[in-house]
């Protein structure tokens, strides 16, 4: 990001490293983790599509729509893992009680309400935090599972979340650079 950490005015991660695993604590194996992750990916897909309609910047809207399509790919990967590990067909059952949760651990409905009326820069700040948490979550999942195929899948998705993060920070850099040039 332009200006590095000294220019950062966004959200920061807080809490112990285990905080990002709260929805996965009850998951006993790779199949249950895949089911939880599948639902979070679906919620994040819906979230990105909703956000794409809230932002006025066409490039930000396009990025959010692209990310929604990638979440669909993640769902397919997780569905394959779920079926291979459990032998079950169909969509995984929704894990636990409570509101829909995004892959970063945020309450989807609450975050969408927050986003209404915000500019694309503020929305990108939140999506960067979401993708950072998702990246971390999949790394932790890879550490928790025993079988090599599950480890590979969770690490692959983690890498893709890191790529999402890179795309978002590149867009944020462009916004910050344009804002800086405008002020000069």
Coordinates of C-alpha atoms in Angstrom, one line a residue:
X1 CA 0.0 0.0 0.0
X2 CA 1.2 3.5 -0.7
X3 CA 2.9 4.9 2.4
X4 CA 3.1 1.5 4.0
X5 CA 1.9 0.8 7.5
X6 CA 2.3 4.5 8.4
X7 CA -0.5 5.3 5.9
X8 CA -2.9 2.6 7.1
X9 CA -6.1 3.9 8.7
X10 CA -8.1 0.8 8.4
X11 CA -9.1 -2.1 10.6
X12 CA -6.6 -4.2 12.5
X13 CA -6.7 -7.8 13.6
X14 CA -7.3 -8.2 17.3
X15 CA -7.5 -11.2 19.7
X16 CA -5.6 -14.4 20.0
X17 CA -4.6 -16.5 17.0
X18 CA -7.4 -18.9 17.8
X19 CA -10.1 -16.2 17.5
X20 CA -10.6 -16.9 13.8
X21 CA -11.6 -20.5 14.4
X22 CA -14.7 -19.9 16.5
X23 CA -17.1 -21.5 14.0
X24 CA -14.8 -24.4 13.5
X25 CA -14.2 -25.4 17.1
X26 CA -17.1 -27.9 17.0
X27 CA -15.9 -29.4 13.7
X28 CA -14.4 -32.8 14.5
X29 CA -12.9 -33.6 11.1
X30 CA -12.1 -32.4 7.6
X31 CA -15.7 -33.2 6.4
X32 CA -17.2 -31.0 9.1
X33 CA -14.7 -28.3 8.4
X34 CA -15.5 -28.4 4.7
X35 CA -19.2 -28.1 5.5
X36 CA -18.7 -25.0 7.7
X37 CA -16.3 -23.5 5.1
X38 CA -18.8 -24.2 2.3
X39 CA -21.5 -22.2 4.0
X40 CA -19.2 -19.4 4.7
X41 CA -18.1 -19.3 1.1
X42 CA -21.7 -19.2 0.0
X43 CA -22.5 -16.4 2.4
X44 CA -19.4 -14.5 1.1
X45 CA -20.5 -15.0 -2.5
X46 CA -23.9 -13.5 -1.7
X47 CA -22.2 -10.7 0.3
X48 CA -19.9 -9.7 -2.6
X49 CA -22.8 -9.7 -5.1
X50 CA -24.7 -7.4 -2.7
X51 CA -21.7 -5.1 -2.2
X52 CA -21.2 -4.9 -6.0
X53 CA -24.6 -3.2 -6.2
X54 CA -23.8 -0.8 -3.4
X55 CA -20.5 0.7 -4.7
X56 CA -20.6 3.5 -7.3
X57 CA -17.1 2.8 -8.7
X58 CA -17.3 0.5 -11.7
X59 CA -13.9 -1.0 -11.1
X60 CA -14.7 -1.8 -7.5
X61 CA -18.1 -3.3 -8.6
X62 CA -16.4 -5.5 -11.2
X63 CA -13.8 -6.7 -8.7
X64 CA -16.5 -7.7 -6.2
X65 CA -18.4 -9.5 -8.9
X66 CA -15.2 -11.4 -9.9
X67 CA -14.6 -12.3 -6.3
X68 CA -18.2 -13.7 -6.0
X69 CA -17.5 -16.0 -9.0
X70 CA -14.3 -17.2 -7.3
X71 CA -16.2 -18.0 -4.1
X72 CA -18.3 -20.3 -6.3
X73 CA -15.1 -22.1 -7.3
X74 CA -14.2 -22.4 -3.6
X75 CA -17.6 -23.9 -2.9
X76 CA -17.0 -26.5 -5.6
X77 CA -13.6 -27.5 -4.2
X78 CA -15.0 -27.7 -0.7
X79 CA -18.0 -29.7 -1.9
X80 CA -15.6 -32.2 -3.5
X81 CA -13.7 -32.5 -0.3
X82 CA -16.9 -32.9 1.8
X83 CA -18.2 -35.7 -0.5
X84 CA -14.8 -37.5 -0.6
X85 CA -14.4 -37.4 3.2
X86 CA -18.0 -38.1 4.2
X87 CA -19.4 -40.1 1.3
X88 CA -22.5 -37.9 1.5
X89 CA -24.1 -36.3 -1.5
X90 CA -25.9 -32.9 -1.7
X91 CA -25.1 -29.7 0.0
X92 CA -23.7 -29.9 3.5
X93 CA -26.1 -29.1 6.3
X94 CA -25.9 -25.7 7.8
X95 CA -23.6 -25.7 10.8
X96 CA -25.0 -24.6 14.1
X97 CA -27.3 -21.8 15.1
X98 CA -26.9 -18.2 14.5
X99 CA -26.9 -15.7 11.6
X100 CA -25.1 -16.3 8.3
X101 CA -21.4 -15.8 8.8
X102 CA -18.8 -14.7 6.2
X103 CA -15.6 -16.5 5.5
X104 CA -13.8 -13.9 7.6
X105 CA -16.1 -14.6 10.6
X106 CA -18.3 -11.5 10.4
X107 CA -22.1 -11.5 10.6
X108 CA -23.2 -11.1 7.0
X109 CA -26.4 -9.2 7.6
X110 CA -24.8 -6.9 10.1
X111 CA -21.9 -6.1 7.8
X112 CA -24.3 -5.5 4.8
X113 CA -26.3 -3.0 6.9
X114 CA -23.0 -1.3 7.9
X115 CA -22.0 -1.1 4.2
X116 CA -25.1 0.8 3.1
X117 CA -24.2 4.4 2.3
X118 CA -20.4 3.8 2.6
X119 CA -18.0 4.7 -0.2
X120 CA -16.1 2.1 -2.1
X121 CA -12.9 2.8 -0.1
X122 CA -14.6 2.0 3.2
X123 CA -16.1 -1.1 1.7
X124 CA -12.7 -2.2 0.4
X125 CA -11.3 -1.8 3.9
X126 CA -13.8 -4.3 5.2
X127 CA -13.3 -6.8 2.4
X128 CA -9.5 -6.6 3.0
X129 CA -10.1 -7.5 6.6
X130 CA -12.5 -10.3 5.5
X131 CA -10.0 -11.8 3.1
X132 CA -7.2 -11.5 5.6
X133 CA -9.2 -13.5 8.1
X134 CA -10.2 -16.1 5.5
X135 CA -6.6 -16.5 4.5
X136 CA -5.6 -17.1 8.1
X137 CA -8.6 -19.4 8.7
X138 CA -7.7 -21.8 5.9
X139 CA -4.1 -21.9 7.0
X140 CA -5.3 -22.9 10.5
X141 CA -7.6 -25.5 9.0
X142 CA -4.8 -27.0 7.0
X143 CA -2.8 -27.4 10.3
X144 CA -5.8 -29.0 12.1
X145 CA -6.5 -31.8 9.5
X146 CA -4.5 -35.0 9.3
X147 CA -5.0 -36.3 5.8
X148 CA -2.7 -34.9 3.0
X149 CA -5.5 -34.3 0.5
X150 CA -7.5 -32.1 3.0
X151 CA -4.3 -30.2 3.9
X152 CA -3.6 -29.6 0.2
X153 CA -7.2 -28.3 -0.5
X154 CA -7.2 -26.0 2.5
X155 CA -3.7 -24.7 1.6
X156 CA -4.8 -24.1 -2.0
X157 CA -7.9 -22.2 -0.9
X158 CA -5.7 -20.2 1.5
X159 CA -3.4 -19.2 -1.4
X160 CA -6.4 -18.1 -3.4
X161 CA -7.6 -16.0 -0.5
X162 CA -4.2 -14.4 -0.4
X163 CA -4.6 -13.6 -4.2
X164 CA -8.0 -12.0 -3.4
X165 CA -6.3 -9.9 -0.8
X166 CA -3.6 -8.9 -3.3
X167 CA -6.2 -7.7 -5.8
X168 CA -8.0 -5.7 -3.2
X169 CA -4.9 -4.0 -1.9
X170 CA -3.9 -3.2 -5.5
X171 CA -7.2 -1.5 -5.9
X172 CA -6.8 0.3 -2.6
X173 CA -3.4 1.5 -3.7
X174 CA -4.9 3.0 -6.8
X175 CA -7.6 4.7 -4.8
X176 CA -5.0 6.1 -2.3
X177 CA -2.7 7.2 -5.1
X178 CA -5.5 9.0 -6.9
X179 CA -6.5 10.6 -3.7
X180 CA -2.9 11.7 -3.0
X181 CA -2.5 13.1 -6.6
X182 CA -5.9 14.9 -6.2
X183 CA -4.7 16.6 -3.0
X184 CA -1.4 17.8 -4.6

